[in-house]
Each structure stands twice: as C-alpha cells, then as structure tokens.
Amino acid sequence: MNNDIATPQVNNKNGKVMLGVILLAAGALLLVDQLDAFLIPDWLFSWPMWFIAWGAIMGAKHNFRKPSWIFMILIGIIFLINDNVHNADNITWPIGLIVLGAWIALRPAKQADRDFWEKNEKAKQHFGFEEPKTEA
C-alpha cells in the first residue's frame, strides 16, 4: 500500500519566460540608449528607476496584494524627483513621511488583528476583570 501524497507539478516555465522578456526589453533599451537612435531621457537609465522597476516586478509577482511593492516604487520616485528637480529634497522626504503615516493610520485592520482583540475582550468578560468583587 502506497501512502505517498502526490505533490502537484509546479510549472516554472512562466517565470522563465517572464524573466527572458524582461531581460530582452532591458537589453533592447540599453542598446537603443548606446546607439543614440532615439531621444531617450537620461533619467530613464538612472539608479532610482531600478527601485521603481523592482517594485513593479514585486507587485506583479504577488498580484499587487502585498504592500511591499508600494514602498519600493515610492522610494524610487522620491530619489528620482530629488535627482531631477532643484531643491526638491526639502519637500519630498516630509511629503513621503506624511503619505506613509497616513497610509499606516488609515489602512483597514486585518482579520487576525480583529480576532485577537475580540478574543481578549471575551476573556475579560469571562474572568470579570472590569469590576472587583466585593463580599458582603
């Protein structure tokens, strides 16, 4: 009797194809930039664009469900603005912190957090922590 559980076959071909397409596009853009065939702005090949591209890839990998891709793109945008706009660093970092604080404060609570607080509220009521017991 064989009790082995068959694991489903994972198709890694989609990931390889996506990586190949990304490498082809990056190589083509770099070649066009080197040949000066088209007027391509310098900021397109700057290091902040790597953060933006990395954030877009992370978001696409997880169907934009995890918020980590937002941070990568925002950091890339802030550095891109700082590099290309004179005296922009005086306002971009405070605005970035304001946006981050607003996002943290206004995002909806996860179900696990709600369950934790409801469970602790029931425990308080069960043990009677609200009012002390007085003996007559």
mmCIF file with all atom_site columns, C-alpha atoms in Angstrom:
data_model
loop_
_atom_site.group_PDB
_atom_site.id
_atom_site.type_symbol
_atom_site.label_atom_id
_atom_site.label_alt_id
_atom_site.label_comp_id
_atom_site.label_asym_id
_atom_site.label_entity_id
_atom_site.label_seq_id
_atom_site.pdbx_PDB_ins_code
_atom_site.Cartn_x
_atom_site.Cartn_y
_atom_site.Cartn_z
_atom_site.occupancy
_atom_site.B_iso_or_equiv
_atom_site.pdbx_formal_charge
_atom_site.auth_seq_id
_atom_site.auth_comp_id
_atom_site.auth_asym_id
_atom_site.auth_atom_id
_atom_site.pdbx_PDB_model_num
ATOM 1   C CA . MET A 1 1   ? 0.000   0.000  0.000   1.00 0.00 ? 1   MET A CA 1
ATOM 2   C CA . ASN A 1 2   ? 1.440   3.343  -1.071  1.00 0.00 ? 2   ASN A CA 1
ATOM 3   C CA . ASN A 1 3   ? 0.530   6.286  1.165   1.00 0.00 ? 3   ASN A CA 1
ATOM 4   C CA . ASP A 1 4   ? 2.644   8.867  -0.594  1.00 0.00 ? 4   ASP A CA 1
ATOM 5   C CA . ILE A 1 5   ? 0.797   12.061 -1.279  1.00 0.00 ? 5   ILE A CA 1
ATOM 6   C CA . ALA A 1 6   ? 1.394   13.236 -4.794  1.00 0.00 ? 6   ALA A CA 1
ATOM 7   C CA . THR A 1 7   ? 2.586   16.813 -4.949  1.00 0.00 ? 7   THR A CA 1
ATOM 8   C CA . PRO A 1 8   ? 1.295   18.875 -7.826  1.00 0.00 ? 8   PRO A CA 1
ATOM 9   C CA . GLN A 1 9   ? 3.772   19.708 -10.543 1.00 0.00 ? 9   GLN A CA 1
ATOM 10  C CA . VAL A 1 10  ? 4.801   23.353 -10.441 1.00 0.00 ? 10  VAL A CA 1
ATOM 11  C CA . ASN A 1 11  ? 5.210   24.931 -13.844 1.00 0.00 ? 11  ASN A CA 1
ATOM 12  C CA . ASN A 1 12  ? 8.289   27.170 -13.684 1.00 0.00 ? 12  ASN A CA 1
ATOM 13  C CA . LYS A 1 13  ? 8.143   27.900 -17.398 1.00 0.00 ? 13  LYS A CA 1
ATOM 14  C CA . ASN A 1 14  ? 6.013   31.044 -16.883 1.00 0.00 ? 14  ASN A CA 1
ATOM 15  C CA . GLY A 1 15  ? 8.645   32.559 -14.588 1.00 0.00 ? 15  GLY A CA 1
ATOM 16  C CA . LYS A 1 16  ? 11.444  31.776 -17.036 1.00 0.00 ? 16  LYS A CA 1
ATOM 17  C CA . VAL A 1 17  ? 9.513   33.300 -19.914 1.00 0.00 ? 17  VAL A CA 1
ATOM 18  C CA . MET A 1 18  ? 8.813   36.468 -17.897 1.00 0.00 ? 18  MET A CA 1
ATOM 19  C CA . LEU A 1 19  ? 12.468  36.759 -16.889 1.00 0.00 ? 19  LEU A CA 1
ATOM 20  C CA . GLY A 1 20  ? 13.520  36.295 -20.514 1.00 0.00 ? 20  GLY A CA 1
ATOM 21  C CA . VAL A 1 21  ? 11.118  39.001 -21.701 1.00 0.00 ? 21  VAL A CA 1
ATOM 22  C CA . ILE A 1 22  ? 12.358  41.406 -19.026 1.00 0.00 ? 22  ILE A CA 1
ATOM 23  C CA . LEU A 1 23  ? 15.998  40.758 -19.974 1.00 0.00 ? 23  LEU A CA 1
ATOM 24  C CA . LEU A 1 24  ? 15.216  41.197 -23.673 1.00 0.00 ? 24  LEU A CA 1
ATOM 25  C CA . ALA A 1 25  ? 13.455  44.512 -23.018 1.00 0.00 ? 25  ALA A CA 1
ATOM 26  C CA . ALA A 1 26  ? 16.260  45.774 -20.763 1.00 0.00 ? 26  ALA A CA 1
ATOM 27  C CA . GLY A 1 27  ? 18.902  44.794 -23.323 1.00 0.00 ? 27  GLY A CA 1
ATOM 28  C CA . ALA A 1 28  ? 16.988  46.461 -26.147 1.00 0.00 ? 28  ALA A CA 1
ATOM 29  C CA . LEU A 1 29  ? 16.586  49.675 -24.156 1.00 0.00 ? 29  LEU A CA 1
ATOM 30  C CA . LEU A 1 30  ? 20.274  49.741 -23.246 1.00 0.00 ? 30  LEU A CA 1
ATOM 31  C CA . LEU A 1 31  ? 21.254  49.147 -26.895 1.00 0.00 ? 31  LEU A CA 1
ATOM 32  C CA . VAL A 1 32  ? 18.977  51.944 -28.106 1.00 0.00 ? 32  VAL A CA 1
ATOM 33  C CA . ASP A 1 33  ? 20.468  54.230 -25.439 1.00 0.00 ? 33  ASP A CA 1
ATOM 34  C CA . GLN A 1 34  ? 24.039  53.407 -26.521 1.00 0.00 ? 34  GLN A CA 1
ATOM 35  C CA . LEU A 1 35  ? 23.308  53.930 -30.202 1.00 0.00 ? 35  LEU A CA 1
ATOM 36  C CA . ASP A 1 36  ? 21.519  57.246 -29.590 1.00 0.00 ? 36  ASP A CA 1
ATOM 37  C CA . ALA A 1 37  ? 18.945  56.104 -32.135 1.00 0.00 ? 37  ALA A CA 1
ATOM 38  C CA . PHE A 1 38  ? 16.074  57.785 -30.299 1.00 0.00 ? 38  PHE A CA 1
ATOM 39  C CA . LEU A 1 39  ? 15.889  60.660 -27.882 1.00 0.00 ? 39  LEU A CA 1
ATOM 40  C CA . ILE A 1 40  ? 15.694  58.821 -24.548 1.00 0.00 ? 40  ILE A CA 1
ATOM 41  C CA . PRO A 1 41  ? 15.843  60.891 -21.340 1.00 0.00 ? 41  PRO A CA 1
ATOM 42  C CA . ASP A 1 42  ? 18.789  60.271 -19.013 1.00 0.00 ? 42  ASP A CA 1
ATOM 43  C CA . TRP A 1 43  ? 16.566  59.679 -16.001 1.00 0.00 ? 43  TRP A CA 1
ATOM 44  C CA . LEU A 1 44  ? 15.180  56.530 -17.646 1.00 0.00 ? 44  LEU A CA 1
ATOM 45  C CA . PHE A 1 45  ? 18.508  54.757 -17.034 1.00 0.00 ? 45  PHE A CA 1
ATOM 46  C CA . SER A 1 46  ? 19.215  56.174 -13.579 1.00 0.00 ? 46  SER A CA 1
ATOM 47  C CA . TRP A 1 47  ? 19.526  54.117 -10.412 1.00 0.00 ? 47  TRP A CA 1
ATOM 48  C CA . PRO A 1 48  ? 16.147  55.234 -8.920  1.00 0.00 ? 48  PRO A CA 1
ATOM 49  C CA . MET A 1 49  ? 14.451  53.589 -11.903 1.00 0.00 ? 49  MET A CA 1
ATOM 50  C CA . TRP A 1 50  ? 15.833  50.253 -10.648 1.00 0.00 ? 50  TRP A CA 1
ATOM 51  C CA . PHE A 1 51  ? 13.788  50.720 -7.460  1.00 0.00 ? 51  PHE A CA 1
ATOM 52  C CA . ILE A 1 52  ? 10.688  51.515 -9.488  1.00 0.00 ? 52  ILE A CA 1
ATOM 53  C CA . ALA A 1 53  ? 11.224  48.510 -11.789 1.00 0.00 ? 53  ALA A CA 1
ATOM 54  C CA . TRP A 1 54  ? 11.933  46.225 -8.818  1.00 0.00 ? 54  TRP A CA 1
ATOM 55  C CA . GLY A 1 55  ? 8.741   47.415 -7.091  1.00 0.00 ? 55  GLY A CA 1
ATOM 56  C CA . ALA A 1 56  ? 6.709   46.797 -10.251 1.00 0.00 ? 56  ALA A CA 1
ATOM 57  C CA . ILE A 1 57  ? 8.144   43.278 -10.575 1.00 0.00 ? 57  ILE A CA 1
ATOM 58  C CA . MET A 1 58  ? 7.456   42.526 -6.880  1.00 0.00 ? 58  MET A CA 1
ATOM 59  C CA . GLY A 1 59  ? 3.894   43.775 -7.258  1.00 0.00 ? 59  GLY A CA 1
ATOM 60  C CA . ALA A 1 60  ? 3.262   41.751 -10.392 1.00 0.00 ? 60  ALA A CA 1
ATOM 61  C CA . LYS A 1 61  ? 4.730   38.641 -8.780  1.00 0.00 ? 61  LYS A CA 1
ATOM 62  C CA . HIS A 1 62  ? 2.195   38.788 -5.924  1.00 0.00 ? 62  HIS A CA 1
ATOM 63  C CA . ASN A 1 63  ? -0.711  40.233 -7.954  1.00 0.00 ? 63  ASN A CA 1
ATOM 64  C CA . PHE A 1 64  ? -0.279  43.578 -6.140  1.00 0.00 ? 64  PHE A CA 1
ATOM 65  C CA . ARG A 1 65  ? -1.691  42.125 -2.897  1.00 0.00 ? 65  ARG A CA 1
ATOM 66  C CA . LYS A 1 66  ? 1.349   42.705 -0.659  1.00 0.00 ? 66  LYS A CA 1
ATOM 67  C CA . PRO A 1 67  ? 2.171   46.359 0.055   1.00 0.00 ? 67  PRO A CA 1
ATOM 68  C CA . SER A 1 68  ? 5.955   45.998 -0.231  1.00 0.00 ? 68  SER A CA 1
ATOM 69  C CA . TRP A 1 69  ? 5.905   46.982 -3.906  1.00 0.00 ? 69  TRP A CA 1
ATOM 70  C CA . ILE A 1 70  ? 4.441   50.388 -2.993  1.00 0.00 ? 70  ILE A CA 1
ATOM 71  C CA . PHE A 1 71  ? 7.421   51.223 -0.795  1.00 0.00 ? 71  PHE A CA 1
ATOM 72  C CA . MET A 1 72  ? 9.935   50.336 -3.498  1.00 0.00 ? 72  MET A CA 1
ATOM 73  C CA . ILE A 1 73  ? 8.155   52.466 -6.088  1.00 0.00 ? 73  ILE A CA 1
ATOM 74  C CA . LEU A 1 74  ? 7.739   55.414 -3.695  1.00 0.00 ? 74  LEU A CA 1
ATOM 75  C CA . ILE A 1 75  ? 11.415  55.335 -2.719  1.00 0.00 ? 75  ILE A CA 1
ATOM 76  C CA . GLY A 1 76  ? 12.374  55.255 -6.396  1.00 0.00 ? 76  GLY A CA 1
ATOM 77  C CA . ILE A 1 77  ? 10.053  58.171 -7.186  1.00 0.00 ? 77  ILE A CA 1
ATOM 78  C CA . ILE A 1 78  ? 11.390  60.253 -4.283  1.00 0.00 ? 78  ILE A CA 1
ATOM 79  C CA . PHE A 1 79  ? 15.007  59.715 -5.334  1.00 0.00 ? 79  PHE A CA 1
ATOM 80  C CA . LEU A 1 80  ? 14.122  60.339 -8.982  1.00 0.00 ? 80  LEU A CA 1
ATOM 81  C CA . ILE A 1 81  ? 12.492  63.662 -8.108  1.00 0.00 ? 81  ILE A CA 1
ATOM 82  C CA . ASN A 1 82  ? 15.429  64.616 -5.849  1.00 0.00 ? 82  ASN A CA 1
ATOM 83  C CA . ASP A 1 83  ? 17.913  63.945 -8.664  1.00 0.00 ? 83  ASP A CA 1
ATOM 84  C CA . ASN A 1 84  ? 15.997  65.839 -11.350 1.00 0.00 ? 84  ASN A CA 1
ATOM 85  C CA . VAL A 1 85  ? 14.334  68.781 -9.575  1.00 0.00 ? 85  VAL A CA 1
ATOM 86  C CA . HIS A 1 86  ? 16.409  71.545 -7.945  1.00 0.00 ? 86  HIS A CA 1
ATOM 87  C CA . ASN A 1 87  ? 15.899  71.736 -4.134  1.00 0.00 ? 87  ASN A CA 1
ATOM 88  C CA . ALA A 1 88  ? 13.221  69.061 -4.207  1.00 0.00 ? 88  ALA A CA 1
ATOM 89  C CA . ASP A 1 89  ? 14.737  67.218 -1.242  1.00 0.00 ? 89  ASP A CA 1
ATOM 90  C CA . ASN A 1 90  ? 13.405  69.948 1.049   1.00 0.00 ? 90  ASN A CA 1
ATOM 91  C CA . ILE A 1 91  ? 9.840   68.781 0.462   1.00 0.00 ? 91  ILE A CA 1
ATOM 92  C CA . THR A 1 92  ? 9.929   65.220 -0.916  1.00 0.00 ? 92  THR A CA 1
ATOM 93  C CA . TRP A 1 93  ? 11.019  63.475 2.288   1.00 0.00 ? 93  TRP A CA 1
ATOM 94  C CA . PRO A 1 94  ? 8.490   65.253 4.532   1.00 0.00 ? 94  PRO A CA 1
ATOM 95  C CA . ILE A 1 95  ? 5.732   64.548 1.999   1.00 0.00 ? 95  ILE A CA 1
ATOM 96  C CA . GLY A 1 96  ? 6.872   60.922 1.792   1.00 0.00 ? 96  GLY A CA 1
ATOM 97  C CA . LEU A 1 97  ? 6.687   60.575 5.586   1.00 0.00 ? 97  LEU A CA 1
ATOM 98  C CA . ILE A 1 98  ? 3.233   62.179 5.637   1.00 0.00 ? 98  ILE A CA 1
ATOM 99  C CA . VAL A 1 99  ? 1.994   59.744 2.964   1.00 0.00 ? 99  VAL A CA 1
ATOM 100 C CA . LEU A 1 100 ? 3.490   56.756 4.819   1.00 0.00 ? 100 LEU A CA 1
ATOM 101 C CA . GLY A 1 101 ? 1.926   57.853 8.135   1.00 0.00 ? 101 GLY A CA 1
ATOM 102 C CA . ALA A 1 102 ? -1.479  58.402 6.527   1.00 0.00 ? 102 ALA A CA 1
ATOM 103 C CA . TRP A 1 103 ? -1.335  55.000 4.855   1.00 0.00 ? 103 TRP A CA 1
ATOM 104 C CA . ILE A 1 104 ? -0.438  53.240 8.117   1.00 0.00 ? 104 ILE A CA 1
ATOM 105 C CA . ALA A 1 105 ? -3.148  55.070 10.063  1.00 0.00 ? 105 ALA A CA 1
ATOM 106 C CA . LEU A 1 106 ? -5.931  54.640 7.505   1.00 0.00 ? 106 LEU A CA 1
ATOM 107 C CA . ARG A 1 107 ? -5.384  51.119 6.213   1.00 0.00 ? 107 ARG A CA 1
ATOM 108 C CA . PRO A 1 108 ? -8.045  48.599 7.209   1.00 0.00 ? 108 PRO A CA 1
ATOM 109 C CA . ALA A 1 109 ? -7.271  46.200 10.039  1.00 0.00 ? 109 ALA A CA 1
ATOM 110 C CA . LYS A 1 110 ? -6.511  42.604 9.164   1.00 0.00 ? 110 LYS A CA 1
ATOM 111 C CA . GLN A 1 111 ? -8.935  39.894 10.227  1.00 0.00 ? 111 GLN A CA 1
ATOM 112 C CA . ALA A 1 112 ? -6.288  38.353 12.514  1.00 0.00 ? 112 ALA A CA 1
ATOM 113 C CA . ASP A 1 113 ? -5.981  41.655 14.398  1.00 0.00 ? 113 ASP A CA 1
ATOM 114 C CA . ARG A 1 114 ? -9.740  41.891 14.830  1.00 0.00 ? 114 ARG A CA 1
ATOM 115 C CA . ASP A 1 115 ? -9.913  38.287 16.060  1.00 0.00 ? 115 ASP A CA 1
ATOM 116 C CA . PHE A 1 116 ? -7.146  38.979 18.604  1.00 0.00 ? 116 PHE A CA 1
ATOM 117 C CA . TRP A 1 117 ? -8.951  41.938 20.144  1.00 0.00 ? 117 TRP A CA 1
ATOM 118 C CA . GLU A 1 118 ? -12.333 40.172 20.161  1.00 0.00 ? 118 GLU A CA 1
ATOM 119 C CA . LYS A 1 119 ? -10.796 37.119 21.843  1.00 0.00 ? 119 LYS A CA 1
ATOM 120 C CA . ASN A 1 120 ? -9.185  39.271 24.546  1.00 0.00 ? 120 ASN A CA 1
ATOM 121 C CA . GLU A 1 121 ? -12.448 41.164 25.092  1.00 0.00 ? 121 GLU A CA 1
ATOM 122 C CA . LYS A 1 122 ? -14.275 37.847 25.668  1.00 0.00 ? 122 LYS A CA 1
ATOM 123 C CA . ALA A 1 123 ? -11.570 36.737 28.117  1.00 0.00 ? 123 ALA A CA 1
ATOM 124 C CA . LYS A 1 124 ? -12.014 39.941 30.145  1.00 0.00 ? 124 LYS A CA 1
ATOM 125 C CA . GLN A 1 125 ? -15.761 39.384 30.348  1.00 0.00 ? 125 GLN A CA 1
ATOM 126 C CA . HIS A 1 126 ? -15.331 35.702 31.249  1.00 0.00 ? 126 HIS A CA 1
ATOM 127 C CA . PHE A 1 127 ? -12.979 36.377 34.135  1.00 0.00 ? 127 PHE A CA 1
ATOM 128 C CA . GLY A 1 128 ? -14.723 39.567 35.280  1.00 0.00 ? 128 GLY A CA 1
ATOM 129 C CA . PHE A 1 129 ? -11.756 41.922 35.208  1.00 0.00 ? 129 PHE A CA 1
ATOM 130 C CA . GLU A 1 130 ? -13.920 45.036 34.833  1.00 0.00 ? 130 GLU A CA 1
ATOM 131 C CA . GLU A 1 131 ? -15.336 45.274 38.334  1.00 0.00 ? 131 GLU A CA 1
ATOM 132 C CA . PRO A 1 132 ? -13.870 43.955 41.536  1.00 0.00 ? 132 PRO A CA 1
ATOM 133 C CA . LYS A 1 133 ? -15.916 41.502 43.518  1.00 0.00 ? 133 LYS A CA 1
ATOM 134 C CA . THR A 1 134 ? -17.000 42.665 46.936  1.00 0.00 ? 134 THR A CA 1
ATOM 135 C CA . GLU A 1 135 ? -18.017 40.321 49.646  1.00 0.00 ? 135 GLU A CA 1
ATOM 136 C CA . ALA A 1 136 ? -20.932 41.313 51.875  1.00 0.00 ? 136 ALA A CA 1
#
